[in-house]
PDB file of C-alpha atoms (C1' of nucleotides) in Angstrom:
ATOM      1  CA  MET J   2       8.452  24.095   3.153  1.00 79.00           C
ATOM      2  CA  ASP J   3       9.122  25.767   6.507  1.00 87.00           C
ATOM      3  CA  PRO J   4      12.186  24.111   8.086  1.00 86.00           C
ATOM      4  CA  THR J   5      10.983  24.878  11.592  1.00 93.00           C
ATOM      5  CA  VAL J   6       7.646  23.170  11.099  1.00 94.00           C
ATOM      6  CA  PHE J   7       9.403  20.150   9.653  1.00 96.00           C
ATOM      7  CA  ASP J   8      11.876  19.889  12.509  1.00 95.00           C
ATOM      8  CA  GLN J   9       9.146  20.240  15.103  1.00 96.00           C
ATOM      9  CA  LYS J  10       7.184  17.444  13.520  1.00 95.00           C
ATOM     10  CA  ILE J  11      10.242  15.209  13.401  1.00 95.00           C
ATOM     11  CA  ALA J  12      10.828  15.828  17.070  1.00 95.00           C
ATOM     12  CA  TYR J  13       7.223  14.866  17.737  1.00 95.00           C
ATOM     13  CA  PHE J  14       7.610  11.681  15.708  1.00 95.00           C
ATOM     14  CA  LYS J  15      10.772  10.706  17.557  1.00 91.00           C
ATOM     15  CA  GLN J  16       9.235  11.295  20.954  1.00 93.00           C
ATOM     16  CA  ASN J  17       6.075   9.337  20.204  1.00 91.00           C
ATOM     17  CA  MET J  18       7.626   6.542  18.209  1.00 88.00           C
ATOM     18  CA  PRO J  19       6.511   3.080  19.283  1.00 85.00           C
ATOM     19  CA  PRO J  20       8.515   0.005  18.180  1.00 76.00           C
ATOM     20  CA  GLN J  21       6.390  -0.455  15.080  1.00 78.00           C
ATOM     21  CA  CYS J  22       5.902   2.713  12.995  1.00 87.00           C
ATOM     22  CA  PRO J  23       2.221   3.755  13.178  1.00 93.00           C
ATOM     23  CA  ILE J  24       2.230   4.793   9.548  1.00 94.00           C
ATOM     24  CA  LEU J  25       3.046   1.226   8.575  1.00 94.00           C
ATOM     25  CA  TYR J  26       0.322   0.105  10.931  1.00 93.00           C
ATOM     26  CA  SER J  27      -2.184   2.351   9.159  1.00 95.00           C
ATOM     27  CA  LEU J  28      -1.024   1.241   5.752  1.00 95.00           C
ATOM     28  CA  LYS J  29      -1.414  -2.391   6.718  1.00 94.00           C
ATOM     29  CA  ILE J  30      -5.060  -1.697   7.421  1.00 95.00           C
ATOM     30  CA  ILE J  31      -5.842   0.301   4.304  1.00 95.00           C
ATOM     31  CA  GLY J  32      -3.005  -0.686   1.988  1.00 94.00           C
ATOM     32  CA  SER J  33      -4.478  -3.586   0.065  1.00 96.00           C
ATOM     33  CA  LYS J  34      -5.805  -2.909  -3.378  1.00 96.00           C
ATOM     34  CA  TRP J  35      -9.514  -2.319  -2.788  1.00 97.00           C
ATOM     35  CA  LYS J  36      -9.708  -0.859   0.727  1.00 97.00           C
ATOM     36  CA  ILE J  37      -9.576   2.792  -0.262  1.00 96.00           C
ATOM     37  CA  PRO J  38     -11.973   2.421  -3.199  1.00 96.00           C
ATOM     38  CA  ILE J  39     -14.454   0.657  -0.921  1.00 97.00           C
ATOM     39  CA  LEU J  40     -14.190   3.237   1.845  1.00 96.00           C
ATOM     40  CA  TRP J  41     -14.354   5.949  -0.780  1.00 94.00           C
ATOM     41  CA  HIS J  42     -17.614   4.751  -2.284  1.00 95.00           C
ATOM     42  CA  LEU J  43     -19.105   4.125   1.138  1.00 96.00           C
ATOM     43  CA  MET J  44     -18.236   7.709   1.926  1.00 95.00           C
ATOM     44  CA  LEU J  45     -19.944   8.947  -1.232  1.00 94.00           C
ATOM     45  CA  GLU J  46     -22.998   6.864  -0.418  1.00 96.00           C
ATOM     46  CA  ASP J  47     -23.300   5.160   2.943  1.00 97.00           C
ATOM     47  CA  GLY J  48     -25.327   2.037   3.592  1.00 98.00           C
ATOM     48  CA  GLN J  49     -24.820   0.422   0.207  1.00 98.00           C
ATOM     49  CA  HIS J  50     -25.795  -3.163  -0.463  1.00 98.00           C
ATOM     50  CA  TYR J  51     -23.252  -5.805  -1.380  1.00 98.00           C
ATOM     51  CA  ASN J  52     -23.949  -5.894  -5.088  1.00 97.00           C
ATOM     52  CA  GLN J  53     -24.527  -2.170  -5.228  1.00 97.00           C
ATOM     53  CA  LEU J  54     -21.100  -1.659  -3.739  1.00 97.00           C
ATOM     54  CA  LYS J  55     -19.686  -4.120  -6.212  1.00 97.00           C
ATOM     55  CA  ARG J  56     -21.077  -2.066  -9.078  1.00 96.00           C
ATOM     56  CA  THR J  57     -19.981   1.318  -7.799  1.00 95.00           C
ATOM     57  CA  VAL J  58     -16.475   0.190  -6.916  1.00 96.00           C
ATOM     58  CA  GLY J  59     -16.185  -1.438 -10.303  1.00 94.00           C
ATOM     59  CA  ASN J  60     -14.191  -4.406 -11.577  1.00 94.00           C
ATOM     60  CA  ILE J  61     -13.824  -5.975  -8.156  1.00 97.00           C
ATOM     61  CA  THR J  62     -14.428  -9.706  -7.786  1.00 97.00           C
ATOM     62  CA  ASN J  63     -16.662 -11.319  -5.178  1.00 97.00           C
ATOM     63  CA  THR J  64     -13.632 -12.829  -3.535  1.00 97.00           C
ATOM     64  CA  MET J  65     -11.861  -9.557  -3.008  1.00 98.00           C
ATOM     65  CA  LEU J  66     -14.951  -7.565  -2.097  1.00 98.00           C
ATOM     66  CA  THR J  67     -15.925 -10.058   0.587  1.00 98.00           C
ATOM     67  CA  LYS J  68     -12.378 -10.403   1.873  1.00 98.00           C
ATOM     68  CA  SER J  69     -11.842  -6.653   2.018  1.00 98.00           C
ATOM     69  CA  LEU J  70     -15.164  -6.021   3.709  1.00 98.00           C
ATOM     70  CA  ARG J  71     -14.451  -8.689   6.324  1.00 97.00           C
ATOM     71  CA  GLU J  72     -11.084  -7.136   7.107  1.00 97.00           C
ATOM     72  CA  LEU J  73     -12.494  -3.627   7.243  1.00 97.00           C
ATOM     73  CA  GLU J  74     -15.182  -4.923   9.568  1.00 97.00           C
ATOM     74  CA  HIS J  75     -12.616  -6.673  11.741  1.00 95.00           C
ATOM     75  CA  ASP J  76     -10.555  -3.503  11.959  1.00 95.00           C
ATOM     76  CA  GLY J  77     -13.639  -1.525  12.923  1.00 95.00           C
ATOM     77  CA  LEU J  78     -13.852   0.759   9.901  1.00 97.00           C
ATOM     78  CA  VAL J  79     -17.035  -0.706   8.497  1.00 98.00           C
ATOM     79  CA  ARG J  80     -20.195  -2.091  10.055  1.00 98.00           C
ATOM     80  CA  ARG J  81     -22.276  -4.786   8.411  1.00 98.00           C
ATOM     81  CA  HIS J  82     -26.025  -4.661   8.848  1.00 98.00           C
ATOM     82  CA  SER J  83     -28.045  -7.721   7.907  1.00 97.00           C
ATOM     83  CA  TYR J  84     -31.808  -7.636   7.390  1.00 96.00           C
ATOM     84  CA  GLU J  85     -33.553 -10.925   8.077  1.00 91.00           C
ATOM     85  CA  THR J  86     -35.657 -10.914   4.959  1.00 92.00           C
ATOM     86  CA  VAL J  87     -36.174 -13.167   1.944  1.00 90.00           C
ATOM     87  CA  PRO J  88     -34.241 -12.646  -0.213  1.00 91.00           C
ATOM     88  CA  PRO J  89     -31.546 -11.529   2.242  1.00 93.00           C
ATOM     89  CA  ALA J  90     -30.430  -7.909   2.299  1.00 97.00           C
ATOM     90  CA  VAL J  91     -27.176  -6.563   3.692  1.00 98.00           C
ATOM     91  CA  THR J  92     -25.946  -3.018   3.955  1.00 98.00           C
ATOM     92  CA  TYR J  93     -22.506  -1.708   4.778  1.00 98.00           C
ATOM     93  CA  HIS J  94     -21.818   1.452   6.725  1.00 98.00           C
ATOM     94  CA  LEU J  95     -18.822   3.507   7.735  1.00 98.00           C
ATOM     95  CA  THR J  96     -18.207   3.493  11.471  1.00 97.00           C
ATOM     96  CA  ASP J  97     -16.976   6.589  13.261  1.00 96.00           C
ATOM     97  CA  LEU J  98     -13.496   5.139  13.012  1.00 96.00           C
ATOM     98  CA  GLY J  99     -13.957   4.678   9.274  1.00 96.00           C
ATOM     99  CA  LYS J 100     -15.150   8.247   8.922  1.00 96.00           C
ATOM    100  CA  SER J 101     -12.193   9.506  10.895  1.00 95.00           C
ATOM    101  CA  LEU J 102      -9.896   7.655   8.515  1.00 95.00           C
ATOM    102  CA  VAL J 103     -11.547   9.254   5.518  1.00 93.00           C
ATOM    103  CA  LEU J 104     -10.931  12.642   7.073  1.00 93.00           C
ATOM    104  CA  THR J 105      -7.348  11.636   7.806  1.00 93.00           C
ATOM    105  CA  MET J 106      -6.867  10.764   4.176  1.00 92.00           C
ATOM    106  CA  GLY J 107      -7.866  14.296   3.311  1.00 91.00           C
ATOM    107  CA  GLU J 108      -4.300  15.535   3.435  1.00 92.00           C
ATOM    108  CA  LEU J 109      -3.150  12.688   1.253  1.00 94.00           C
ATOM    109  CA  PHE J 110      -5.957  13.608  -1.121  1.00 95.00           C
ATOM    110  CA  ASP J 111      -4.689  17.159  -1.415  1.00 94.00           C
ATOM    111  CA  TRP J 112      -1.072  16.059  -1.651  1.00 95.00           C
ATOM    112  CA  GLY J 113      -1.792  13.595  -4.441  1.00 93.00           C
ATOM    113  CA  LYS J 114      -4.011  16.053  -6.251  1.00 93.00           C
ATOM    114  CA  ALA J 115      -1.365  18.769  -6.272  1.00 91.00           C
ATOM    115  CA  LEU J 116       1.296  16.342  -7.389  1.00 89.00           C
ATOM    116  CA  GLU J 117      -0.839  14.817 -10.115  1.00 85.00           C
ATOM    117  CA  GLU J 118      -1.393  18.239 -11.613  1.00 85.00           C
ATOM    118  CA  GLN J 119       2.363  18.808 -11.808  1.00 79.00           C
ATOM    119  CA  HIS J 120       3.739  15.406 -12.755  1.00 74.00           C
ATOM    120  CA  GLY J 121       1.997  12.903 -14.916  1.00 63.00           C
ATOM    121  CA  VAL J 122       1.769   9.226 -14.135  1.00 58.00           C
ATOM    122  CA  PRO J 123       3.718   7.921 -11.135  1.00 59.00           C
ATOM    123  CA  THR J 124       6.472   5.351 -11.310  1.00 58.00           C
ATOM    124  CA  THR J 125       4.386   2.223 -11.048  1.00 51.00           C
ATOM    125  CA  PRO J 126       1.308   2.771 -13.156  1.00 40.00           C
ATOM    126  CA  THR J 127      -1.672   0.468 -12.826  1.00 39.00           C
ATOM    127  CA  SER J 128      -4.140  -0.249 -15.568  1.00 35.00           C
ATOM    128  CA  ASN J 129      -7.044   2.046 -15.043  1.00 37.00           C
ATOM    129  CA  ARG J 130      -9.915   0.838 -17.123  1.00 35.00           C
ATOM    130  CA  GLU J 131     -13.258   2.570 -17.087  1.00 35.00           C
ATOM    131  CA  GLU J 132     -16.300   1.564 -19.043  1.00 34.00           C
ATOM    132  CA  SER J 133     -18.184   4.228 -20.904  1.00 29.00           C
TER     133      SER J 133
ATOM    134  CA  MET T  23     -16.956  12.410  15.012  1.00 79.00           C
ATOM    135  CA  ASP T  24     -18.724  15.640  14.054  1.00 86.00           C
ATOM    136  CA  PRO T  25     -21.218  14.882  11.262  1.00 86.00           C
ATOM    137  CA  THR T  26     -21.007  18.397   9.905  1.00 93.00           C
ATOM    138  CA  VAL T  27     -17.256  18.278   9.496  1.00 94.00           C
ATOM    139  CA  PHE T  28     -17.538  14.924   7.782  1.00 96.00           C
ATOM    140  CA  ASP T  29     -20.219  16.092   5.366  1.00 95.00           C
ATOM    141  CA  GLN T  30     -18.308  19.236   4.511  1.00 96.00           C
ATOM    142  CA  LYS T  31     -15.230  17.225   3.713  1.00 95.00           C
ATOM    143  CA  ILE T  32     -17.221  14.854   1.536  1.00 95.00           C
ATOM    144  CA  ALA T  33     -18.626  17.781  -0.367  1.00 95.00           C
ATOM    145  CA  TYR T  34     -15.085  19.046  -0.880  1.00 95.00           C
ATOM    146  CA  PHE T  35     -13.958  15.639  -2.128  1.00 95.00           C
ATOM    147  CA  LYS T  36     -16.844  15.421  -4.573  1.00 91.00           C
ATOM    148  CA  GLN T  37     -16.216  18.884  -5.948  1.00 93.00           C
ATOM    149  CA  ASN T  38     -12.496  18.351  -6.412  1.00 91.00           C
ATOM    150  CA  MET T  39     -12.599  14.778  -7.615  1.00 88.00           C
ATOM    151  CA  PRO T  40     -10.541  14.125 -10.750  1.00 86.00           C
ATOM    152  CA  PRO T  41     -11.109  10.919 -12.778  1.00 76.00           C
ATOM    153  CA  GLN T  42      -8.457   9.044 -10.837  1.00 79.00           C
ATOM    154  CA  CYS T  43      -8.736   9.322  -7.045  1.00 87.00           C
ATOM    155  CA  PRO T  44      -5.740  11.335  -5.727  1.00 93.00           C
ATOM    156  CA  ILE T  45      -5.485   9.106  -2.673  1.00 94.00           C
ATOM    157  CA  LEU T  46      -4.807   6.143  -4.919  1.00 94.00           C
ATOM    158  CA  TYR T  47      -2.309   8.294  -6.767  1.00 93.00           C
ATOM    159  CA  SER T  48      -0.492   9.023  -3.523  1.00 95.00           C
ATOM    160  CA  LEU T  49      -0.582   5.406  -2.453  1.00 95.00           C
ATOM    161  CA  LYS T  50       0.889   4.315  -5.767  1.00 94.00           C
ATOM    162  CA  ILE T  51       3.874   6.513  -5.040  1.00 95.00           C
ATOM    163  CA  ILE T  52       4.440   5.452  -1.455  1.00 95.00           C
ATOM    164  CA  GLY T  53       2.635   2.128  -1.307  1.00 94.00           C
ATOM    165  CA  SER T  54       5.370  -0.361  -2.080  1.00 96.00           C
ATOM    166  CA  LYS T  55       6.943  -2.187   0.806  1.00 96.00           C
ATOM    167  CA  TRP T  56      10.034  -0.093   1.562  1.00 97.00           C
ATOM    168  CA  LYS T  57       9.047   3.448   0.532  1.00 97.00           C
ATOM    169  CA  ILE T  58       7.807   4.616   3.913  1.00 96.00           C
ATOM    170  CA  PRO T  59      10.670   3.025   5.892  1.00 96.00           C
ATOM    171  CA  ILE T  60      13.170   4.697   3.563  1.00 97.00           C
ATOM    172  CA  LEU T  61      11.520   8.104   3.764  1.00 96.00           C
ATOM    173  CA  TRP T  62      11.171   7.627   7.494  1.00 95.00           C
ATOM    174  CA  HIS T  63      14.851   6.994   8.084  1.00 96.00           C
ATOM    175  CA  LEU T  64      15.834   9.790   5.756  1.00 97.00           C
ATOM    176  CA  MET T  65      13.626  12.023   7.834  1.00 95.00           C
ATOM    177  CA  LEU T  66      15.332  10.887  11.049  1.00 94.00           C
ATOM    178  CA  GLU T  67      18.721  11.458   9.481  1.00 96.00           C
ATOM    179  CA  ASP T  68      18.999  13.230   6.168  1.00 97.00           C
ATOM    180  CA  GLY T  69      21.851  12.778   3.722  1.00 98.00           C
ATOM    181  CA  GLN T  70      22.566   9.148   4.493  1.00 98.00           C
ATOM    182  CA  HIS T  71      24.862   7.060   2.326  1.00 98.00           C
ATOM    183  CA  TYR T  72      23.614   4.036   0.422  1.00 98.00           C
ATOM    184  CA  ASN T  73      24.974   1.406   2.789  1.00 98.00           C
ATOM    185  CA  GLN T  74      24.196   3.499   5.818  1.00 98.00           C
ATOM    186  CA  LEU T  75      20.597   3.684   4.698  1.00 98.00           C
ATOM    187  CA  LYS T  76      20.626  -0.034   4.101  1.00 97.00           C
ATOM    188  CA  ARG T  77      21.691  -0.615   7.699  1.00 97.00           C
ATOM    189  CA  THR T  78      19.245   1.790   9.308  1.00 96.00           C
ATOM    190  CA  VAL T  79      16.272   0.604   7.255  1.00 96.00           C
ATOM    191  CA  GLY T  80      17.211  -2.962   8.088  1.00 94.00           C
ATOM    192  CA  ASN T  81      16.690  -6.262   6.218  1.00 94.00           C
ATOM    193  CA  ILE T  82      16.268  -4.596   2.852  1.00 97.00           C
ATOM    194  CA  THR T  83      18.071  -6.103  -0.129  1.00 98.00           C
ATOM    195  CA  ASN T  84      20.245  -4.178  -2.549  1.00 98.00           C
ATOM    196  CA  THR T  85      17.744  -4.839  -5.276  1.00 98.00           C
ATOM    197  CA  MET T  86      14.829  -3.306  -3.444  1.00 98.00           C
ATOM    198  CA  LEU T  87      16.791  -0.431  -1.935  1.00 98.00           C
ATOM    199  CA  THR T  88      18.078   0.616  -5.327  1.00 98.00           C
ATOM    200  CA  LYS T  89      14.720   0.146  -7.011  1.00 98.00           C
ATOM    201  CA  SER T  90      12.863   2.076  -4.330  1.00 98.00           C
ATOM    202  CA  LEU T  91      15.371   4.900  -4.296  1.00 98.00           C
ATOM    203  CA  ARG T  92      15.184   5.220  -8.081  1.00 97.00           C
ATOM    204  CA  GLU T  93      11.410   5.443  -7.961  1.00 97.00           C
ATOM    205  CA  LEU T  94      11.438   7.947  -5.119  1.00 98.00           C
ATOM    206  CA  GLU T  95      13.940   9.981  -7.066  1.00 97.00           C
ATOM    207  CA  HIS T  96      11.822   9.800 -10.208  1.00 95.00           C
ATOM    208  CA  ASP T  97       8.758  10.926  -8.270  1.00 95.00           C
ATOM    209  CA  GLY T  98      10.713  13.840  -6.822  1.00 95.00           C
ATOM    210  CA  LEU T  99      10.638  12.824  -3.170  1.00 97.00           C
ATOM    211  CA  VAL T 100      14.344  12.097  -2.865  1.00 98.00           C
ATOM    212  CA  ARG T 101      17.442  13.678  -4.319  1.00 98.00           C
ATOM    213  CA  ARG T 102      20.596  11.709  -5.028  1.00 98.00           C
ATOM    214  CA  HIS T 103      23.923  13.467  -4.554  1.00 98.00           C
ATOM    215  CA  SER T 104      27.007  11.829  -5.963  1.00 97.00           C
ATOM    216  CA  TYR T 105      30.532  12.835  -4.938  1.00 96.00           C
ATOM    217  CA  GLU T 106      33.145  12.229  -7.613  1.00 91.00           C
ATOM    218  CA  THR T 107      35.667  10.593  -5.323  1.00 92.00           C
ATOM    219  CA  VAL T 108      37.467   7.244  -5.136  1.00 89.00           C
ATOM    220  CA  PRO T 109      35.908   5.180  -3.724  1.00 91.00           C
ATOM    221  CA  PRO T 110      32.582   6.678  -4.824  1.00 93.00           C
ATOM    222  CA  ALA T 111      30.301   8.270  -2.252  1.00 97.00           C
ATOM    223  CA  VAL T 112      26.586   8.912  -2.622  1.00 98.00           C
ATOM    224  CA  THR T 113      24.152  10.570  -0.265  1.00 98.00           C
ATOM    225  CA  TYR T 114      20.374  10.670  -0.365  1.00 98.00           C
ATOM    226  CA  HIS T 115      18.293  13.640   0.723  1.00 98.00           C
ATOM    227  CA  LEU T 116      14.612  14.429   1.132  1.00 98.00           C
ATOM    228  CA  THR T 117      13.397  17.051  -1.297  1.00 97.00           C
ATOM    229  CA  ASP T 118      10.858  19.646  -0.235  1.00 96.00           C
ATOM    230  CA  LEU T 119       8.216  17.440  -1.788  1.00 96.00           C
ATOM    231  CA  GLY T 120       9.455  14.506   0.251  1.00 96.00           C
ATOM    232  CA  LYS T 121       9.367  16.579   3.404  1.00 96.00           C
ATOM    233  CA  SER T 122       5.844  17.730   2.637  1.00 95.00           C
ATOM    234  CA  LEU T 123       4.810  14.108   2.293  1.00 95.00           C
ATOM    235  CA  VAL T 124       6.293  13.264   5.668  1.00 93.00           C
ATOM    236  CA  LEU T 125       4.245  16.050   7.187  1.00 93.00           C
ATOM    237  CA  THR T 126       1.197  14.808   5.340  1.00 93.00           C
ATOM    238  CA  MET T 127       1.711  11.381   6.814  1.00 92.00           C
ATOM    239  CA  GLY T 128       1.550  12.980  10.243  1.00 91.00           C
ATOM    240  CA  GLU T 129      -2.208  12.486  10.484  1.00 92.00           C
ATOM    241  CA  LEU T 130      -1.884   8.880   9.454  1.00 94.00           C
ATOM    242  CA  PHE T 131       0.803   8.545  12.119  1.00 95.00           C
ATOM    243  CA  ASP T 132      -1.553   9.788  14.800  1.00 94.00           C
ATOM    244  CA  TRP T 133      -4.457   7.761  13.490  1.00 95.00           C
ATOM    245  CA  GLY T 134      -2.459   4.536  13.446  1.00 93.00           C
ATOM    246  CA  LYS T 135      -0.962   5.259  16.841  1.00 93.00           C
ATOM    247  CA  ALA T 136      -4.343   5.784  18.471  1.00 91.00           C
ATOM    248  CA  LEU T 137      -5.735   2.680  16.865  1.00 89.00           C
ATOM    249  CA  GLU T 138      -2.752   0.531  17.747  1.00 85.00           C
ATOM    250  CA  GLU T 139      -3.193   1.428  21.387  1.00 85.00           C
ATOM    251  CA  GLN T 140      -6.808   0.229  21.290  1.00 79.00           C
ATOM    252  CA  HIS T 141      -6.692  -2.805  19.025  1.00 74.00           C
ATOM    253  CA  GLY T 142      -3.799  -5.160  18.735  1.00 63.00           C
ATOM    254  CA  VAL T 143      -2.408  -6.433  15.484  1.00 57.00           C
ATOM    255  CA  PRO T 144      -4.268  -5.531  12.293  1.00 58.00           C
ATOM    256  CA  THR T 145      -5.853  -8.002   9.919  1.00 56.00           C
ATOM    257  CA  THR T 146      -2.893  -8.706   7.684  1.00 50.00           C
ATOM    258  CA  PRO T 147       0.144  -8.924   9.942  1.00 40.00           C
ATOM    259  CA  THR T 148       3.617  -8.805   8.475  1.00 39.00           C
ATOM    260  CA  SER T 149       6.671 -10.399   9.957  1.00 35.00           C
ATOM    261  CA  ASN T 150       8.486  -7.748  11.882  1.00 37.00           C
ATOM    262  CA  ARG T 151      11.927  -9.006  12.701  1.00 35.00           C
ATOM    263  CA  GLU T 152      14.456  -6.863  14.495  1.00 35.00           C
ATOM    264  CA  GLU T 153      17.968  -7.846  15.376  1.00 34.00           C
ATOM    265  CA  SER T 154      19.242  -7.086  18.834  1.00 30.00           C
TER     266      SER T 154
ATOM    267  C1'  DC S  20     -29.171 -11.530  -3.036  1.00 87.85           C
ATOM    268  C1'  DG S  21     -24.992 -12.200  -0.861  1.00 87.85           C
ATOM    269  C1'  DG S  22     -21.765 -14.608  -0.638  1.00 87.85           C
ATOM    270  C1'  DA S  23     -18.160 -19.309  -0.142  1.00 87.85           C
ATOM    271  C1'  DA S  24     -14.832 -22.604  -2.389  1.00 87.85           C
ATOM    272  C1'  DT S  25     -11.401 -23.703  -5.515  1.00 87.85           C
ATOM    273  C1'  DC S  26      -7.857 -23.125  -8.628  1.00 87.85           C
ATOM    274  C1'  DC S  27      -4.553 -20.300 -11.090  1.00 87.85           C
ATOM    275  C1'  DT S  28      -1.542 -16.383 -12.614  1.00 87.85           C
ATOM    276  C1'  DC S  29       1.734 -12.950 -12.210  1.00 87.85           C
ATOM    277  C1'  DA S  30       4.452  -9.392 -10.314  1.00 87.85           C
ATOM    278  C1'  DA S  31       6.506  -7.898  -6.213  1.00 87.85           C
ATOM    279  C1'  DC S  32       9.944  -9.227  -3.498  1.00 87.85           C
ATOM    280  C1'  DG S  33      13.969 -12.115  -1.825  1.00 87.85           C
ATOM    281  C1'  DA S  34      18.583 -14.522  -2.398  1.00 87.85           C
ATOM    282  C1'  DT S  35      22.845 -14.789  -4.322  1.00 87.85           C
ATOM    283  C1'  DA S  36      26.663 -13.570  -7.038  1.00 87.85           C
ATOM    284  C1'  DC S  37      29.292 -10.309  -9.400  1.00 87.85           C
ATOM    285  C1'  DT S  38      31.433  -5.400 -10.757  1.00 87.85           C
ATOM    286  C1'  DG S  39      33.372  -0.431 -11.921  1.00 87.85           C
TER     287       DG S  39
ATOM    288  C1'  DC H   5      31.262   1.966  -1.857  1.00 87.85           C
ATOM    289  C1'  DA H   6      27.415   1.661  -4.467  1.00 87.85           C
ATOM    290  C1'  DG H   7      25.390  -0.595  -6.942  1.00 87.85           C
ATOM    291  C1'  DT H   8      23.762  -4.424 -11.316  1.00 87.85           C
ATOM    292  C1'  DA H   9      22.303  -9.018 -13.036  1.00 87.85           C
ATOM    293  C1'  DT H  10      19.989 -13.248 -12.621  1.00 87.85           C
ATOM    294  C1'  DC H  11      17.102 -16.410 -10.843  1.00 87.85           C
ATOM    295  C1'  DG H  12      13.768 -18.315  -7.384  1.00 87.85           C
ATOM    296  C1'  DT H  13       9.760 -17.788  -4.471  1.00 87.85           C
ATOM    297  C1'  DT H  14       5.322 -16.465  -2.580  1.00 87.85           C
ATOM    298  C1'  DG H  15       1.080 -14.521  -1.730  1.00 87.85           C
ATOM    299  C1'  DA H  16      -2.156 -11.032  -3.254  1.00 87.85           C
ATOM    300  C1'  DG H  17      -5.398 -10.861  -6.347  1.00 87.85           C
ATOM    301  C1'  DG H  18      -8.270 -12.740 -10.530  1.00 87.85           C
ATOM    302  C1'  DA H  19     -11.443 -16.199 -12.749  1.00 87.85           C
ATOM    303  C1'  DT H  20     -14.787 -19.410 -12.324  1.00 87.85           C
ATOM    304  C1'  DT H  21     -18.216 -22.219 -10.246  1.00 87.85           C
ATOM    305  C1'  DC H  22     -21.458 -23.284  -6.818  1.00 87.85           C
ATOM    306  C1'  DC H  23     -24.765 -22.503  -2.653  1.00 87.85           C
ATOM    307  C1'  DG H  24     -28.530 -21.183   1.164  1.00 87.85           C
TER     308       DG H  24
END
DNA sequence: CGGAATCCTCAACGATACTG
DNA sequence: CAGTATCGTTGAGGATTCCG
């Protein structure tokens, strides 16, 4: 932890600080329970169908998947593509903004990974069921 | 959005992916309502007292401030320093781990800032009261 | 297949009062 | 000053059913 680097970054934060903290703004967009998992699995395989996404994300209900996708679409992270066929087919794709967020989360990925290897479970554990 | 950079990062994620996604791990640590504001104000001024922190964070209850600080302490982001005086005095400090997280959030800061300047309010707005 | 509608539960969070 | 204890509230999320 280089003190100089830290202080420089703080100075940058202070100078560029709008009324509402941008970090909170970002977290409002991606903070709800299923946003990251959805973006994550779209990153691993783009253009997934609704039910396909439901399977890969795992344990998510229709309600939450639809709601999350609508919000992600509204915030411009995901694009919905509908094929006019019978039966209907819909695919979901990361937008450039969505991809840029995934890259942004890269540092948080590394930070969490390093920490997880040191500590064990964080303070507020969540049930983490996986089927075999 | 450079496709090559994106694909390289995905490959890195896939290769280094533990069972539980590290991003979710990070968000579990900092995701609750007051964690970021607390870390933020400790970054702006380190070593704040309990009530001082309560004032600068703003509108936080004793319950939540104490709970959040305990969790941050448990997760190693904050260090509590107690002076054995009468009346008692306590100061809170960012640890190196806490500072590293603040730096990590830098990208999310920039991402949110850029987005906020384009869009307006995100999908799930939160009341954002400030006293004059 | 890809959802929408409805109802319900619970845990995070808030409010208030009290204390070493 | 720096909290703890208790209780009340609310909204995110889950479960279930139904639809074009």
